[in-house]
CSV table of C-alpha atoms in Angstrom, one decimal:
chain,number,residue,atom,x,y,z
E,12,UNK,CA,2.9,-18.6,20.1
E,13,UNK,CA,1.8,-16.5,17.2
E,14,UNK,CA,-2.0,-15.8,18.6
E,15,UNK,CA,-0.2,-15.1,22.0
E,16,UNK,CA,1.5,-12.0,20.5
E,17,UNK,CA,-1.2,-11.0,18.2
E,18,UNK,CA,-3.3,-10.6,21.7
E,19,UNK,CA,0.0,-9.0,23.4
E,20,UNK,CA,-0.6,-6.1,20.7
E,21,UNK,CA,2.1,-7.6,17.6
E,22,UNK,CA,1.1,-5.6,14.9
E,23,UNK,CA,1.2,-8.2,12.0
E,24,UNK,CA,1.6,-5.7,9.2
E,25,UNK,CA,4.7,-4.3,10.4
E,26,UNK,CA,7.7,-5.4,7.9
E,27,UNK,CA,11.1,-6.6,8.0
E,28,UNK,CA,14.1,-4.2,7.1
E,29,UNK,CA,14.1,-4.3,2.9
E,30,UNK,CA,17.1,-6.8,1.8
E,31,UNK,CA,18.0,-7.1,-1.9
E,32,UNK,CA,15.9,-10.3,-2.7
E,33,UNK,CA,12.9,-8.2,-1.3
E,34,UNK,CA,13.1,-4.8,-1.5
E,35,UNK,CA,10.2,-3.8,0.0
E,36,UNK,CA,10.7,-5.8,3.4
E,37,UNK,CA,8.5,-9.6,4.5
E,38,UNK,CA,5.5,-9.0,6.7
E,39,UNK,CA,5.3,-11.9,9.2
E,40,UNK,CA,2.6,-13.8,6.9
E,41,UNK,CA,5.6,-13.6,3.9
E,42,UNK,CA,7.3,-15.4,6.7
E,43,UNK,CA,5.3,-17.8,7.6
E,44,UNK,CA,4.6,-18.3,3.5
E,45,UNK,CA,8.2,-18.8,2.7
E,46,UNK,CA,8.9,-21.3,5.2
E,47,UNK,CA,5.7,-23.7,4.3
E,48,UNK,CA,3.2,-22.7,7.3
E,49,UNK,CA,0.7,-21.7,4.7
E,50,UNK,CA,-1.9,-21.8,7.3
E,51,UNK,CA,-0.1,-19.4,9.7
E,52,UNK,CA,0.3,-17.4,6.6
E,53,UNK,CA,-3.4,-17.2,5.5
E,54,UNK,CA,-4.2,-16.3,9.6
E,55,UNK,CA,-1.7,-13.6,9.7
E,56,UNK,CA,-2.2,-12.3,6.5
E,57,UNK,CA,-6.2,-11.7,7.8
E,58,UNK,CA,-5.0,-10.2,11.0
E,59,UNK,CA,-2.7,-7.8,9.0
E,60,UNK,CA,-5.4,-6.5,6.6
E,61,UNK,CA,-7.7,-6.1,9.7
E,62,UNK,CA,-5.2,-4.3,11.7
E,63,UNK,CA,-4.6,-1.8,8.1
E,64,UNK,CA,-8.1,-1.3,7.8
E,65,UNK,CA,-8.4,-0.3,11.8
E,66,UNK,CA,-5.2,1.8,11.4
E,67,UNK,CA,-6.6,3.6,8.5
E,68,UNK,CA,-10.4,3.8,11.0
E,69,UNK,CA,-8.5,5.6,13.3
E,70,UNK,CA,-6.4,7.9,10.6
E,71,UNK,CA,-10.0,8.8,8.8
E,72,UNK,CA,-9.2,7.4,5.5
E,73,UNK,CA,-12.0,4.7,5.8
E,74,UNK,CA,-15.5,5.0,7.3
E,75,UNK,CA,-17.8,1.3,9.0
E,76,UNK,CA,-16.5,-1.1,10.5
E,77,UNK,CA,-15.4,-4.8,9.3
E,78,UNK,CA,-17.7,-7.3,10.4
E,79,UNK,CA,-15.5,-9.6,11.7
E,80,UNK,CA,-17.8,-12.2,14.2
E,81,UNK,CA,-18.9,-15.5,12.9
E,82,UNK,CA,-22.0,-15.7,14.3
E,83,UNK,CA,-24.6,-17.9,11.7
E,84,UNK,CA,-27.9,-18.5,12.1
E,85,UNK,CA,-26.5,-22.4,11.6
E,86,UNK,CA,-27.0,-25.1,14.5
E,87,UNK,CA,-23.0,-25.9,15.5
E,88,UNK,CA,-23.4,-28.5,17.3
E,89,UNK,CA,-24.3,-30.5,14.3
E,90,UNK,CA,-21.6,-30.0,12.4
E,91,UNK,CA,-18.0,-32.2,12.2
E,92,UNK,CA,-15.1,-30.9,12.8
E,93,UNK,CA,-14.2,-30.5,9.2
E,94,UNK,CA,-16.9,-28.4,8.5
E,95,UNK,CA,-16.4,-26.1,11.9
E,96,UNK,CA,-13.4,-25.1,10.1
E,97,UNK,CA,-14.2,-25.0,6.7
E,98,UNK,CA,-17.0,-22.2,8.2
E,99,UNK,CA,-14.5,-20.5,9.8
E,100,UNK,CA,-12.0,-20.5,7.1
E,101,UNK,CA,-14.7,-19.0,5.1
E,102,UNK,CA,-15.4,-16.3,7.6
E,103,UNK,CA,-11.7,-15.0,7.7
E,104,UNK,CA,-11.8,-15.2,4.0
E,105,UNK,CA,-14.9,-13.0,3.7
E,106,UNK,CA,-13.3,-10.8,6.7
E,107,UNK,CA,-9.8,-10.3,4.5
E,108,UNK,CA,-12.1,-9.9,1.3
E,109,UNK,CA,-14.3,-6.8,2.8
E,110,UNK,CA,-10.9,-5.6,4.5
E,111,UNK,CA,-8.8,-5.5,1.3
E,112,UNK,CA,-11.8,-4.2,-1.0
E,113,UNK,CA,-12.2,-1.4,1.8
E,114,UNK,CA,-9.1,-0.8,1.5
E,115,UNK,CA,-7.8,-0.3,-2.3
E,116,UNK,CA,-11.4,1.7,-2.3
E,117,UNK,CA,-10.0,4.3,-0.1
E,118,UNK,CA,-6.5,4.3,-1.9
E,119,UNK,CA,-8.6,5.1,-5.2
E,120,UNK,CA,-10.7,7.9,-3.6
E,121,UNK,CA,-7.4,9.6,-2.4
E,122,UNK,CA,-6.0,9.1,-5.5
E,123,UNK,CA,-8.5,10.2,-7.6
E,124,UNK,CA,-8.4,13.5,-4.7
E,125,UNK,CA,-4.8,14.1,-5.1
E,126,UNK,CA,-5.3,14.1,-9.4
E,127,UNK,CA,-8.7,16.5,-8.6
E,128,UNK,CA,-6.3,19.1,-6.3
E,129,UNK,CA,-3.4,18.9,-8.9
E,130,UNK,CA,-6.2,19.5,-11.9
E,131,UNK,CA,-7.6,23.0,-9.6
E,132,UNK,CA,-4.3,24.0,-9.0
E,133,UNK,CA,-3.1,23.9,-11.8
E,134,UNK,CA,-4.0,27.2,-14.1
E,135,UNK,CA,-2.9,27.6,-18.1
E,136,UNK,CA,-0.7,30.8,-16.3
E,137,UNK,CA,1.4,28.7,-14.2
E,138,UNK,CA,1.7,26.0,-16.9
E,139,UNK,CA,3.0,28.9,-19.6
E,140,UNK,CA,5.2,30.1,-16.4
E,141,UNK,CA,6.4,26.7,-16.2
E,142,UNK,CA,7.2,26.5,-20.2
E,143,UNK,CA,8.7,29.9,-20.5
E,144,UNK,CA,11.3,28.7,-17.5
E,145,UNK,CA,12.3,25.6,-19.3
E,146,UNK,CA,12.9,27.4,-22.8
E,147,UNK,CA,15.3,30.2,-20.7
E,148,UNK,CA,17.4,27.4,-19.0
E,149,UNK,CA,17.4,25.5,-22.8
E,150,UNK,CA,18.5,28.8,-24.2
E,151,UNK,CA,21.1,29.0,-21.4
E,152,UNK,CA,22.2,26.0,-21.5
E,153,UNK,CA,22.9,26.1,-25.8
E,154,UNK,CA,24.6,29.5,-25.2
E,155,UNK,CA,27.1,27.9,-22.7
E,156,UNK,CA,28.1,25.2,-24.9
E,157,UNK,CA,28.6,27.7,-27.4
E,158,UNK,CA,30.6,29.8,-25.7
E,159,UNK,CA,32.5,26.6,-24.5
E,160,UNK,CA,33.2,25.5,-28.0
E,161,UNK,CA,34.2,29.2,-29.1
E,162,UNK,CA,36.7,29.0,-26.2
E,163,UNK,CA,38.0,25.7,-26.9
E,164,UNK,CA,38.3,26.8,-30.6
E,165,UNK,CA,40.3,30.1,-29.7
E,166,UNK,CA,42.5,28.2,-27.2
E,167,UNK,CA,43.4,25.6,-30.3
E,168,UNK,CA,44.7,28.9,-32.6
């Protein structure tokens, strides 16, 4: 069911409405984790950090391309069963790996952009501007109370 809507176009990194035991929403892979398909959960939780890391392709926020086939050099028709999936287990492990790694990389470089534009726009004149502003509304601010208290005083006589 859920690889027939992954391939009908389910985006599985969209997330639930935010509820007060999780405020930041479930993906479906929190789902699937909190209702014991831990399997499920590792599956959809690969599809999801593919799908970010094409989203964020298509955006321009990430350059390559994940390499996502499992195509070894290795014979498979002389491998069990167990080990067919244990290689392909590993494969959507390295495919989440290089995903996620490609992905926290590009959240770093537009972080570190972001702190470079706020360093150049920021000039010692604009920072003085910003001081002087803050010392008139202090000022401002003890003169009313004054005033409030020399009120309250004259009222009281």
């Amino acid at each position: 069911m859920v690889a027939t809507l992954l391939s009908a176009g389910a985006k599985p990194n969209l997330v639930t409405d935010p509820t007060h035991q999780n405020p930041g929403g479930c993906t479906a892979a929190d789902l699937a984790y909190t209702r014991g398909y831990h399997g499920l959960a590792a599956y959809l939780s690969e599809k999801s950090l593919v799908e970010q890391f094409n989203d964020m392709s298509l955006a321009g926020n990430i350059s390559g391309s994940l390499e996502t086939n499992t195509d070894d050099p290795v014979n498979s028709e002389n491998l069990t069963e167990e080990q067919l999936y244990l290689k392909d287990t590993l494969a959507a492990y390295r495919t989440a790996a290089d995903a996620a790694a490609r992905i926290q990389e590009a959240y770093r470089q537009h972080s570190l952009k972001l702190q470079t534009e706020a360093v150049e726009f920021s000039s010692p004149e604009a920072e003085a501007r910003k001081i002087v502003a803050a010392m008139k509304i202090q000022h401002a601010f003890r003169n009313f109370e004054t005033k409030k208290v020399m009120a309250a005083a004259a009222r009281i006589q």
